[in-house]
mmCIF file of C-alpha atoms in Angstrom:
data_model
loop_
_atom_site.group_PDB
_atom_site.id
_atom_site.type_symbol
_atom_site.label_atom_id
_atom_site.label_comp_id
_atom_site.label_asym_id
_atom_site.label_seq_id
_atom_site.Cartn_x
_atom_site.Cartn_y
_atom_site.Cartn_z
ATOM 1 C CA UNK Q 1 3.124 136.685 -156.215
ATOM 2 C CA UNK Q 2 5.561 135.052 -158.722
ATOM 3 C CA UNK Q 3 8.679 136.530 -159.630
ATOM 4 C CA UNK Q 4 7.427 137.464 -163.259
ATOM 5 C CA UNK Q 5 4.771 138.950 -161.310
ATOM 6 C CA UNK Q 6 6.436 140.994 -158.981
ATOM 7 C CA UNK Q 7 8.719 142.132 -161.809
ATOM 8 C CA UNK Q 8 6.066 143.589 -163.749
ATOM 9 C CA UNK Q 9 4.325 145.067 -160.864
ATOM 10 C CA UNK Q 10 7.480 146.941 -160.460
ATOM 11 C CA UNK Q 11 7.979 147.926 -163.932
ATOM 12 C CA UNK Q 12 4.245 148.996 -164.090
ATOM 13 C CA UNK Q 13 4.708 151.332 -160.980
ATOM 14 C CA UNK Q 14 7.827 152.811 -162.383
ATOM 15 C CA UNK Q 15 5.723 153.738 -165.428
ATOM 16 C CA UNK Q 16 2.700 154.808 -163.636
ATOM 17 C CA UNK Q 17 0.276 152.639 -164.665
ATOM 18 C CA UNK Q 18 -0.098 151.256 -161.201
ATOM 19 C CA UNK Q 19 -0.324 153.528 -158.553
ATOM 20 C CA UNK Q 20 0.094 152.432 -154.457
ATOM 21 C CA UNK Q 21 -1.325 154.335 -152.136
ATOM 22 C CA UNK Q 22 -2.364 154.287 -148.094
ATOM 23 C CA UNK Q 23 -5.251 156.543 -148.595
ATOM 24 C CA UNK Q 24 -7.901 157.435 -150.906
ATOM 25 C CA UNK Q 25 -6.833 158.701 -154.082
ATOM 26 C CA UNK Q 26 -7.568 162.374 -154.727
ATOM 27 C CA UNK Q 27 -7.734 162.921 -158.433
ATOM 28 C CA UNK Q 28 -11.292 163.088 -159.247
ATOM 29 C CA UNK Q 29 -11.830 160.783 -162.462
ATOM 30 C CA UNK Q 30 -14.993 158.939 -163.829
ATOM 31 C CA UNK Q 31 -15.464 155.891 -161.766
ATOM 32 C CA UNK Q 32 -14.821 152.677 -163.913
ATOM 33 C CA UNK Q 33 -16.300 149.253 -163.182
ATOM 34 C CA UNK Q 34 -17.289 145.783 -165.111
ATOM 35 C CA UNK Q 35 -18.796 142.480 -164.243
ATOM 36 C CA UNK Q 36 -19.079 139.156 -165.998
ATOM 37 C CA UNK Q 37 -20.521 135.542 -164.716
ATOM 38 C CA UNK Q 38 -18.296 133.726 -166.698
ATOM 39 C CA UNK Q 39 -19.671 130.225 -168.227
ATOM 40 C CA UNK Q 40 -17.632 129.732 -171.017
ATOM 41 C CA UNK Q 41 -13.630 128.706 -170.880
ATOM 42 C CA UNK Q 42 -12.694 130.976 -173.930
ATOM 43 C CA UNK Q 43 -14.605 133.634 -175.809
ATOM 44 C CA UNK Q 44 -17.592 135.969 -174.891
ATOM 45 C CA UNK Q 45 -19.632 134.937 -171.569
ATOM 46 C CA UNK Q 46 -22.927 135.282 -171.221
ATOM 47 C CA UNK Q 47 -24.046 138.215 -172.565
ATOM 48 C CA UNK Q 48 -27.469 138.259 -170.128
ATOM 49 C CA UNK Q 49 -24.674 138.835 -167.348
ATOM 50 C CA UNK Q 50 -22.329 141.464 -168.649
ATOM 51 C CA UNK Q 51 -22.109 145.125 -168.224
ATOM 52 C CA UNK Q 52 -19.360 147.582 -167.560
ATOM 53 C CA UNK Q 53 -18.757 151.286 -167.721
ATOM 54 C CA UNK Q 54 -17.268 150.922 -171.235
ATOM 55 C CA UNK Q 55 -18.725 152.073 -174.373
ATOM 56 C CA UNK Q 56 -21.449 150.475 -176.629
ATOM 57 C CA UNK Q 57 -19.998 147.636 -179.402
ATOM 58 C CA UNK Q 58 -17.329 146.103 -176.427
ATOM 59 C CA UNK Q 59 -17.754 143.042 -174.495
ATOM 60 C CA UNK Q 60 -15.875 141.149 -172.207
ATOM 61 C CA UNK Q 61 -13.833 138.222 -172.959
ATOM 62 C CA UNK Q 62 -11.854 135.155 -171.389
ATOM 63 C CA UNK Q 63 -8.951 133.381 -171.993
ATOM 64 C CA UNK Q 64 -8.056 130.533 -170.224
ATOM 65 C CA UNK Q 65 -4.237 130.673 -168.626
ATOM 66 C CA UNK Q 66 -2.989 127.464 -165.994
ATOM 67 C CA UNK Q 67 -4.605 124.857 -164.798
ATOM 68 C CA UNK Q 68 -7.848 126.301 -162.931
ATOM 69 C CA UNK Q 69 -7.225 129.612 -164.427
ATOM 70 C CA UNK Q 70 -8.946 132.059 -166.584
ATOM 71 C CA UNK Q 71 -7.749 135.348 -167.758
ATOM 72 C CA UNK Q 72 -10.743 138.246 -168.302
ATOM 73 C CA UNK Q 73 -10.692 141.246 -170.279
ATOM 74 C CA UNK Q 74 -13.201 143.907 -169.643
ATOM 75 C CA UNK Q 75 -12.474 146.308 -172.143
ATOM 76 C CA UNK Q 76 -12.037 150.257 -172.136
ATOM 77 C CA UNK Q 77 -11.764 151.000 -168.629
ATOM 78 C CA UNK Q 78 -8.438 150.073 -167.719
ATOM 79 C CA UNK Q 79 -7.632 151.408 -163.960
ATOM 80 C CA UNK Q 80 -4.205 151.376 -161.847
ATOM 81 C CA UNK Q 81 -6.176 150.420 -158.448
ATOM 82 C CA UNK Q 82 -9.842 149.350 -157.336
ATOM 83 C CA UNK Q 83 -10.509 145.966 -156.153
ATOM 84 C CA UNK Q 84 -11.865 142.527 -157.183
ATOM 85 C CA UNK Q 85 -13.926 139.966 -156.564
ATOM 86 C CA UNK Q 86 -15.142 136.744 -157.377
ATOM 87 C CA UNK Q 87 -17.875 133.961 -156.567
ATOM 88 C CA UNK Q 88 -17.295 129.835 -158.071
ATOM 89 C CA UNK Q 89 -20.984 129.089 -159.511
ATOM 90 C CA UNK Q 90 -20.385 125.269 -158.740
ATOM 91 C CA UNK Q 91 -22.520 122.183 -157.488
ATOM 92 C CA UNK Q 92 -19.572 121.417 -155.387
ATOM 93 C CA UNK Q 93 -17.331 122.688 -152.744
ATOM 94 C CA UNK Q 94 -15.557 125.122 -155.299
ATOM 95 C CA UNK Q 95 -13.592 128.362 -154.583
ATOM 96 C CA UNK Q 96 -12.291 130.870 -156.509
ATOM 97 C CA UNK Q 97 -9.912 133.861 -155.959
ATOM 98 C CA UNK Q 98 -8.397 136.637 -157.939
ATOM 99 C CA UNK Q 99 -4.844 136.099 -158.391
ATOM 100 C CA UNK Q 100 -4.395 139.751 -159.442
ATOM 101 C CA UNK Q 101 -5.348 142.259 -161.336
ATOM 102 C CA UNK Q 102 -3.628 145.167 -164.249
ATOM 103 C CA UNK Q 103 -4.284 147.402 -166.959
ATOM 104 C CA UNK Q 104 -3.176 146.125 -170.498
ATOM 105 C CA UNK Q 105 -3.327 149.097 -172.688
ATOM 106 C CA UNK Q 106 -7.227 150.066 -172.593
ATOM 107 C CA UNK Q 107 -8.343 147.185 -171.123
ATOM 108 C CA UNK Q 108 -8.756 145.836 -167.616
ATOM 109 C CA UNK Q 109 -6.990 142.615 -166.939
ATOM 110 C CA UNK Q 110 -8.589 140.502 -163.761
ATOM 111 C CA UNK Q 111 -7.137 136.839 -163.430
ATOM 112 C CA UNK Q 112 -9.321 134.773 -161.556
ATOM 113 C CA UNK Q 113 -7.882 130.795 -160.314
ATOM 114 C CA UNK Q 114 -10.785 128.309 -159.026
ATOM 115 C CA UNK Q 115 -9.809 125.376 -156.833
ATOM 116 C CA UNK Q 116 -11.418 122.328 -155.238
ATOM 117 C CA UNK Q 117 -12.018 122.514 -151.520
ATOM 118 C CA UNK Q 118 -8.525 120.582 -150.778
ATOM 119 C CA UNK Q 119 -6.654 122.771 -153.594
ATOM 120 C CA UNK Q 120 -7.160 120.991 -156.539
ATOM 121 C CA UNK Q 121 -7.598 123.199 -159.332
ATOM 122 C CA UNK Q 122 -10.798 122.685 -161.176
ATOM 123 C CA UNK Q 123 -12.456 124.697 -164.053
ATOM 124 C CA UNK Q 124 -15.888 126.341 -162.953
ATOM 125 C CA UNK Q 125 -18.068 129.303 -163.871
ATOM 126 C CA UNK Q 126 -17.935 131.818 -161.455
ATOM 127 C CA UNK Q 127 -18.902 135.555 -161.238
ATOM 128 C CA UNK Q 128 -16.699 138.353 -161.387
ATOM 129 C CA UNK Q 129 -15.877 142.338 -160.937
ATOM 130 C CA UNK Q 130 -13.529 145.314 -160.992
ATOM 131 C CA UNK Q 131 -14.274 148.532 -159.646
ATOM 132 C CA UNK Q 132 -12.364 151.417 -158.820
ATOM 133 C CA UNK Q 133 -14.076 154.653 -157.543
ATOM 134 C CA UNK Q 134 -12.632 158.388 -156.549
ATOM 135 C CA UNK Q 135 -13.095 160.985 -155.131
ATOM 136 C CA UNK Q 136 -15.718 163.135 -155.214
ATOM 137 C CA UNK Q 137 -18.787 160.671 -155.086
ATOM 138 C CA UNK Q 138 -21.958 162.819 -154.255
ATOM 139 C CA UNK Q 139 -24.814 160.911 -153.209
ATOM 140 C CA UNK Q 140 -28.147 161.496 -150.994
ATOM 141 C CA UNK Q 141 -27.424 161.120 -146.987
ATOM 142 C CA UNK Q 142 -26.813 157.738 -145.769
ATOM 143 C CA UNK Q 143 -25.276 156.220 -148.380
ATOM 144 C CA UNK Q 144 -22.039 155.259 -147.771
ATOM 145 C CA UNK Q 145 -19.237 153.260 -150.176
ATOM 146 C CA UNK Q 146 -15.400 151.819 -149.020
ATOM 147 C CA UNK Q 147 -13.009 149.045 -150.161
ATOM 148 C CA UNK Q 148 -9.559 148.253 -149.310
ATOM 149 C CA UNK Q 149 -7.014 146.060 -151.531
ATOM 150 C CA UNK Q 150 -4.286 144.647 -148.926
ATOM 151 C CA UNK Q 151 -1.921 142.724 -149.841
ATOM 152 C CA UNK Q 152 0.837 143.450 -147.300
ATOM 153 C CA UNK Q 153 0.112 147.033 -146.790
ATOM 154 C CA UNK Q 154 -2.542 149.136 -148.078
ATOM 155 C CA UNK Q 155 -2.759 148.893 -151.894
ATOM 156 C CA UNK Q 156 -5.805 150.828 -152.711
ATOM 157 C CA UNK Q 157 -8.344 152.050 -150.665
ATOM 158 C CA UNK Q 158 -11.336 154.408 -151.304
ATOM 159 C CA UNK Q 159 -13.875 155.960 -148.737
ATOM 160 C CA UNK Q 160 -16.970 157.736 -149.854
ATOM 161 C CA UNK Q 161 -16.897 159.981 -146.175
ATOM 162 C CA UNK Q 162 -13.096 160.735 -146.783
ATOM 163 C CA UNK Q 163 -12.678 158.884 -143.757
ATOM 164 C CA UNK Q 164 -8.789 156.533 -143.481
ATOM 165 C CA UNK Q 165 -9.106 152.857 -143.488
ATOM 166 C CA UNK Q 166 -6.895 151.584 -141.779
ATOM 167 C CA UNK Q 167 -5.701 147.924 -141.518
ATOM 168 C CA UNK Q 168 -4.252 145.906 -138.461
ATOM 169 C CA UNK Q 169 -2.527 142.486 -138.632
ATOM 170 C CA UNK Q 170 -4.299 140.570 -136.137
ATOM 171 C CA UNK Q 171 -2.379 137.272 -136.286
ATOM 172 C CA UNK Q 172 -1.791 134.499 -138.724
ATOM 173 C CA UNK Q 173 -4.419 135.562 -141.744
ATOM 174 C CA UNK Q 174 -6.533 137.431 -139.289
ATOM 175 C CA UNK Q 175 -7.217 141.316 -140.180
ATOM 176 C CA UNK Q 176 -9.069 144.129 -138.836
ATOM 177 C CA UNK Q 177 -10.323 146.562 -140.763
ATOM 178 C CA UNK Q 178 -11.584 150.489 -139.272
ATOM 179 C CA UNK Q 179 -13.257 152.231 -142.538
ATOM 180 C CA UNK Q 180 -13.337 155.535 -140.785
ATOM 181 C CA UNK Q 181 -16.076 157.828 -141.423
ATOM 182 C CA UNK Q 182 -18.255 155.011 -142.840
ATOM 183 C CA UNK Q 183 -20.530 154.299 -139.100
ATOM 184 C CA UNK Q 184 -23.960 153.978 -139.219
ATOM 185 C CA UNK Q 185 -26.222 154.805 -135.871
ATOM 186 C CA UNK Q 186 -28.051 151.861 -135.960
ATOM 187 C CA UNK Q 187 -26.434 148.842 -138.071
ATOM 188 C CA UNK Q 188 -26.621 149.073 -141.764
ATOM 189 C CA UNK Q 189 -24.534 147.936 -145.109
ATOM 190 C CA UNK Q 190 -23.520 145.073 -146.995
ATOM 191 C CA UNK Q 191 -19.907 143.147 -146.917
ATOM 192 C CA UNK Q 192 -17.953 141.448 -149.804
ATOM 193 C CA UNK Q 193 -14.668 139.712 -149.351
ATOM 194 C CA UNK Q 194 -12.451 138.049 -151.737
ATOM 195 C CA UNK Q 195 -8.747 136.585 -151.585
ATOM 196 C CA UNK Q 196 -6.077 138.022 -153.837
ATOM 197 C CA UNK Q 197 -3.137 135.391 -154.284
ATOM 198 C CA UNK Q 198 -0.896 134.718 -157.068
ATOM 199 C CA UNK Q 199 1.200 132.348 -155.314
ATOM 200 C CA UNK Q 200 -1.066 129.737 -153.779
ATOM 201 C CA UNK Q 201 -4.849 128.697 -153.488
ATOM 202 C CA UNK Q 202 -6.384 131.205 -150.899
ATOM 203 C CA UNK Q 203 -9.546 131.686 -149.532
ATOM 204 C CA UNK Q 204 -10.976 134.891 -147.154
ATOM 205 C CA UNK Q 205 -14.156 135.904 -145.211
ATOM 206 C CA UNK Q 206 -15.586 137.885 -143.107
ATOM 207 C CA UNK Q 207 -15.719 136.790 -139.579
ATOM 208 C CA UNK Q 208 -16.407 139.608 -137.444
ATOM 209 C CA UNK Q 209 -18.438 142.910 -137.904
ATOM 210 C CA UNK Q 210 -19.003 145.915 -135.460
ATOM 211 C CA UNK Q 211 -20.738 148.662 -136.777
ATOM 212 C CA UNK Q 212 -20.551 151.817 -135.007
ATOM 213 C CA UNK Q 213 -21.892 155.286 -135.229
ATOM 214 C CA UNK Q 214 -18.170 156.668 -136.032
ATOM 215 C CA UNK Q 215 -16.660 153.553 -137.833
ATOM 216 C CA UNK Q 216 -17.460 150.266 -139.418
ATOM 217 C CA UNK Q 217 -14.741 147.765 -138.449
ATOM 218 C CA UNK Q 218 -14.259 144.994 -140.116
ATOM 219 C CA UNK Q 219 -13.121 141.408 -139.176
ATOM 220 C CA UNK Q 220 -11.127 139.131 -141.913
ATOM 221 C CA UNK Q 221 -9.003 136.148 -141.916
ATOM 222 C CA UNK Q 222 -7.914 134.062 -144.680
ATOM 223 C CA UNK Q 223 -6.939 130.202 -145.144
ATOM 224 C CA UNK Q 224 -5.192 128.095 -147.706
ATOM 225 C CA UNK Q 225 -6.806 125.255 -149.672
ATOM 226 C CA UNK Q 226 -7.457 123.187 -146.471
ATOM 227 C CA UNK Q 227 -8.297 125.017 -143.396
ATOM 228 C CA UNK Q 228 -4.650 126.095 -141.986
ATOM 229 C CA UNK Q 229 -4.884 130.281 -141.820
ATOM 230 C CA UNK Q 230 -2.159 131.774 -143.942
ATOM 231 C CA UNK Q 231 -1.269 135.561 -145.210
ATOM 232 C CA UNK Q 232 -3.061 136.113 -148.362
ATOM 233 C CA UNK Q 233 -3.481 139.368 -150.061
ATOM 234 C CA UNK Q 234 -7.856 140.338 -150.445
ATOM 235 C CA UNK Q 235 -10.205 142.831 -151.699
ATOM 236 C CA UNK Q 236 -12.770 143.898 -149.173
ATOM 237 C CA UNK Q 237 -15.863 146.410 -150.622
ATOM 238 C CA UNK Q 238 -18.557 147.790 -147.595
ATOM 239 C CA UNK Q 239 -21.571 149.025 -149.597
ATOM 240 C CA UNK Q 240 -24.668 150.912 -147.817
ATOM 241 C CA UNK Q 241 -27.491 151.646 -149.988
ATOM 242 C CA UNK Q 242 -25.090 151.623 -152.972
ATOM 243 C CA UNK Q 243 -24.808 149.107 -155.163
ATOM 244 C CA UNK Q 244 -21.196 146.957 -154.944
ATOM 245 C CA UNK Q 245 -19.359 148.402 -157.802
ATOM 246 C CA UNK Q 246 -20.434 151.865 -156.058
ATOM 247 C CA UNK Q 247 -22.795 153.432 -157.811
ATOM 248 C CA UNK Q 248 -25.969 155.377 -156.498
ATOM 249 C CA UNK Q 249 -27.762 156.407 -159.710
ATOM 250 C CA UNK Q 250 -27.618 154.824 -162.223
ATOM 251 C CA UNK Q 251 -28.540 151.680 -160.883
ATOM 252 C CA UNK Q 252 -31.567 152.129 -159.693
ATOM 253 C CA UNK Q 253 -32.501 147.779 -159.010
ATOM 254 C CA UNK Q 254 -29.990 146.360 -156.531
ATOM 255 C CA UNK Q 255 -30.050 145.238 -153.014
ATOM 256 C CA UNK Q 256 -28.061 143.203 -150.274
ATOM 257 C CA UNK Q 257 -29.002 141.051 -147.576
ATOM 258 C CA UNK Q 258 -26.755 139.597 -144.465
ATOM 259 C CA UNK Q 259 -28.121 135.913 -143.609
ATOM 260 C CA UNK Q 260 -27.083 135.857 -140.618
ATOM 261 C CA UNK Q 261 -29.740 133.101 -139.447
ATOM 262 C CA UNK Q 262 -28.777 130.963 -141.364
ATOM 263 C CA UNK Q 263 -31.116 127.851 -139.183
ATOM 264 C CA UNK Q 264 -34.087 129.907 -139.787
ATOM 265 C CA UNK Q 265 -35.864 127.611 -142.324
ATOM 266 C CA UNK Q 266 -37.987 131.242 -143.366
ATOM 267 C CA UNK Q 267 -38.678 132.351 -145.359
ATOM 268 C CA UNK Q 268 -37.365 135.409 -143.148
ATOM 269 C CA UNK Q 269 -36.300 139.128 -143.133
ATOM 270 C CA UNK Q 270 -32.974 139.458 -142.225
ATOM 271 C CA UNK Q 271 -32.956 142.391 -139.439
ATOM 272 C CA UNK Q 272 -32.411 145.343 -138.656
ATOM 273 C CA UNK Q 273 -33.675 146.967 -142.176
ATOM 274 C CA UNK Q 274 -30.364 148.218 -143.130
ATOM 275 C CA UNK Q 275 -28.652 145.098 -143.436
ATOM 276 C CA UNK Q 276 -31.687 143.645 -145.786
ATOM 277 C CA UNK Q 277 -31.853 146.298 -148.066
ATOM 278 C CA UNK Q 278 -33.739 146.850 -151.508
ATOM 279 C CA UNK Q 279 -33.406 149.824 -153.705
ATOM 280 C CA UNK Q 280 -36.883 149.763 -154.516
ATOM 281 C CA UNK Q 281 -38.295 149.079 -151.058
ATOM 282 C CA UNK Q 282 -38.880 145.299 -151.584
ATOM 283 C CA UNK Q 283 -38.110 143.187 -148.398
ATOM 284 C CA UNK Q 284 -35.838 140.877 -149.617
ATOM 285 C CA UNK Q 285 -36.404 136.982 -148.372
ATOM 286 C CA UNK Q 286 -34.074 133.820 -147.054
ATOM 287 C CA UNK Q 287 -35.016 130.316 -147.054
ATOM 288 C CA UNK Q 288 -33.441 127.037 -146.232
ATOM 289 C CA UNK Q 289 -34.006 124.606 -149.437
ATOM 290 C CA UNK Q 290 -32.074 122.218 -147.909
ATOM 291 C CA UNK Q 291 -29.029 121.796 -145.667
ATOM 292 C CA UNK Q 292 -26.299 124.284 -146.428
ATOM 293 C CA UNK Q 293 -28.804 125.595 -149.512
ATOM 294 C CA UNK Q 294 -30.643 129.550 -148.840
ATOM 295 C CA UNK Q 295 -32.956 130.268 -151.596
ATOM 296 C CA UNK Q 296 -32.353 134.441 -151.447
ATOM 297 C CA UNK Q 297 -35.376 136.274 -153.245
ATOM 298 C CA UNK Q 298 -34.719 140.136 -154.297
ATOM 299 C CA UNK Q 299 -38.137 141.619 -155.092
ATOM 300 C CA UNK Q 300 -38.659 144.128 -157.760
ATOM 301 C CA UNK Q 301 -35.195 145.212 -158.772
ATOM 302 C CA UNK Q 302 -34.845 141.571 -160.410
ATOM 303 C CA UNK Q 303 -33.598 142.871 -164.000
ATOM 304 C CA UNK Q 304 -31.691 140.993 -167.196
ATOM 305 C CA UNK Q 305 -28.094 142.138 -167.565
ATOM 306 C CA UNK Q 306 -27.331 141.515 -164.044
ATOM 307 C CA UNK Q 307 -24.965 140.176 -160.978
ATOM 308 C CA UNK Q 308 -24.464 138.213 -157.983
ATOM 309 C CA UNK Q 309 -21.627 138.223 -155.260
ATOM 310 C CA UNK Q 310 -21.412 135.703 -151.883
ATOM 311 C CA UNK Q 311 -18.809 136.053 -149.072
ATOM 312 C CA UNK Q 312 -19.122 133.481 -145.902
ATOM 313 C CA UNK Q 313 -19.668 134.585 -142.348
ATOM 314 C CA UNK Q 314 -18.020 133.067 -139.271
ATOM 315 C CA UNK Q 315 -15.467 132.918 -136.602
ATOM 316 C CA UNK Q 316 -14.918 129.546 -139.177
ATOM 317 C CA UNK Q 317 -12.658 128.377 -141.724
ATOM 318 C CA UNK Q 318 -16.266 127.323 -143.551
ATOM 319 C CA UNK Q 319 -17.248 128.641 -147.122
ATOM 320 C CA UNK Q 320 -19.754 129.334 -149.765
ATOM 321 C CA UNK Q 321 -20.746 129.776 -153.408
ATOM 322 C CA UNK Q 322 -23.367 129.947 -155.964
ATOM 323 C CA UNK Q 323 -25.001 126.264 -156.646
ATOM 324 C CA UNK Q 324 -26.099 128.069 -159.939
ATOM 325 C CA UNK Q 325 -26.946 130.915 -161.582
ATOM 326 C CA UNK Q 326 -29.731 133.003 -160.338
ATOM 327 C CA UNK Q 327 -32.947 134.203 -162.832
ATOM 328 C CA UNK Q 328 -34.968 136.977 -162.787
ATOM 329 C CA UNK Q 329 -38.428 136.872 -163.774
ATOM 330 C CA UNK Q 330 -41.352 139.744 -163.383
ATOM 331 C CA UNK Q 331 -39.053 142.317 -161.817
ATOM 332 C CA UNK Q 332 -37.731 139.131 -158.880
ATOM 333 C CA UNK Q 333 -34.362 138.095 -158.791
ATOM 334 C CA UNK Q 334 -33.857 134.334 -157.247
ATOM 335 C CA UNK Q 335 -30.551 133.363 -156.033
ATOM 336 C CA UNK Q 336 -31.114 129.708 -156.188
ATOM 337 C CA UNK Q 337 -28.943 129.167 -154.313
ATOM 338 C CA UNK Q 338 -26.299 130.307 -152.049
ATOM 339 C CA UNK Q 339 -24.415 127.062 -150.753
ATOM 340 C CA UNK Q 340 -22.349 126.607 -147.977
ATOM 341 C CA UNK Q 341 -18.995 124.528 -146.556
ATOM 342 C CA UNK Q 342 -17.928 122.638 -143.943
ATOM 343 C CA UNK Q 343 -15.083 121.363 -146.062
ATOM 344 C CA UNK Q 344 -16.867 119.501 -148.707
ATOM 345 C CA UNK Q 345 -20.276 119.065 -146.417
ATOM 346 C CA UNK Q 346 -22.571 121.196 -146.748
ATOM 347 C CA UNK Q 347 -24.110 123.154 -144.019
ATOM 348 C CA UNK Q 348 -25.670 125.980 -142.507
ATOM 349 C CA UNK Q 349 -23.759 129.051 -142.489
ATOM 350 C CA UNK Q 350 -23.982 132.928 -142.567
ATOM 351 C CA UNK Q 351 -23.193 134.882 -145.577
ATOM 352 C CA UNK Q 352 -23.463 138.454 -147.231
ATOM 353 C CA UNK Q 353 -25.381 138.486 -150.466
ATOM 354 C CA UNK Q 354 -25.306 141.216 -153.317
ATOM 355 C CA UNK Q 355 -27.779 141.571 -155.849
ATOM 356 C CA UNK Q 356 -27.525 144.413 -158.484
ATOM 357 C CA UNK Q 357 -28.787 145.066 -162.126
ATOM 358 C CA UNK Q 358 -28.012 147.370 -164.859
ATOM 359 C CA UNK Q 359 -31.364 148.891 -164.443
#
């Protein structure tokens, strides 16, 4: 974080407008979330991929700030906490990260940077969302919803059971996370991860995942624009049968899926169930459509005003994105496709997926 940065952090905390905490916050408050896929370097992005928990006649808007850097406004539902994240859309071996996130009077401030694999910084769509949730969050048995912005310590954290998360150090860029009260009996959710770093390009994953009847923990380590691990700050969000700004109902179209076969030429079923899951009891599909390409099909939640989210599995520094944007056509979303790193080869690779709609 830069030293401008850090001084208005402080000054925002002093005011209250940002609030740190180590657990979940208890004040219970209308959730607030937005997403954008953001294709334009200035102005209004598409509008077929916009939609946020403000009222009718807003819309989002960018700005574009350094090299690499664009600044987006989703208005009305400014926030002191939640978490971000954000996928490059990008024929190449693109990456982007939030830098960091604010309120600006009623408006929700998320700066996203995109780099080359390497660190070069390089303009590029990408997709994009806030979220912040609190307490209560009522929802029919099973479901289950946690994030965690760390960035040093615990900077906001939420937990649908009530459960702590708590966060270990690991070594160099290497975190565990134990979302308490989230466990599963058999294995079940969906996993995004996303670097937060103003001071450097950054880049996070998941790399290890033990679900458990009590606790979901939660493997994560970070590296900088090459492969050398490094402390970065990052926004981790668990979703089970939720969609990944948190919601139960409304949406009622979103799913996830977990790749984690990612040889299997398919198409396949990711298994068990409860890692491949559709809200409208589709069985979502994987295919290879080339090396380091997995065509992801989401049947019949596929709906217009609508977003997509990758995060990279692996005990690896290795990466993905979105080659392009997905489409939805007769109720089928198509993720075409999900595109994976070995530095600036592609390859085969693991990843989460999430799929959800305003529907």
């Amino acid at each position: 974080m830069t030293r401008l940065s850090r001084t208005l952090l402080a000054v925002a905390i002093a005011l209250g407008l940002v609030q740190v905490a180590t657990t979940p916050a208890q004040a219970a408050v209308p959730n607030r979330w937005g997403y954008a896929y953001v294709n334009v370097p200035a102005g209004i992005p598409s509008l077929a991929h916009q939609a946020g928990s403000w009222p009718g006649g807003f819309n989002v808007s960018v700005t574009p700030g350094v090299p690499g850097e664009t600044i987006v406004r989703f208005p009305q539902i400014a926030g002191p906490g939640g978490v971000a994240h954000a996928t490059a859309v990008s024929t190449g071996p693109n990456i982007c990260q939030v830098a960091k996130w604010m309120p600006v009077g009623p408006d929700q401030i998320v700066v996203v940077r995109c780099h080359q694999f390497g660190g070069a910084p390089v303009t590029t769509p990408f997709t994009v969302t806030w979220s912040e949730s609190t307490p209560p969050m009522a929802g029919p048995a099973g479901q289950g919803f946690g994030y965690v912005h760390y960035n040093g310590g615990t900077i906001a954290s939420y937990n649908s059971a009530g459960g702590a998360n708590l966060v270990s150090v690991l070594g160099v860029g290497w975190y565990k996370v134990d979302m308490n009260g989230l466990g599963s009996a058999a294995v079940a959710g969906g996993i995004q991860v996303t670097a937060q770093n103003d001071l450097t390009q950054a880049r996070c994953k998941v790399v290890n995942w033990v679900p458990g009847a009590v606790v979901q923990q939660i493997e994560i380590r970070c590296f900088n624009g090459v492969n050398t691990p490094m402390h970065s700050g990052w926004s981790l969000t668990y979703q089970r049968e939720r969609n990944i700004n948190g919601r139960w109902v409304p949406p009622k179209a979103f799913g996830y899926t977990f790749d984690h076969t990612p040889a299997n030429p398919g198409p396949y079923a990711p298994a068990p169930p409860g890692v491949n899951y559709n809200s409208q009891g589709g069985v979502n599909t994987v295919r290879s459509s080339g090396l380091g390409l997995r065509l992801v099909t989401f049947p019949l939640v596929g709906y217009a005003i609508d977003h997509v989210q990758v995060t990279a599995y692996g005990n690896n520094p290795d990466h993905c994105n979105l080659q392009s944007v997905w489409n939805t056509m007769g109720g089928v979303a198509m993720v075409r496709n999900v595109q994976c790193w070995t530095n600036v080869t592609r390859a085969d690779r693991a990843s989460f997926v999430s799929y959800t709609s305003t529907q």
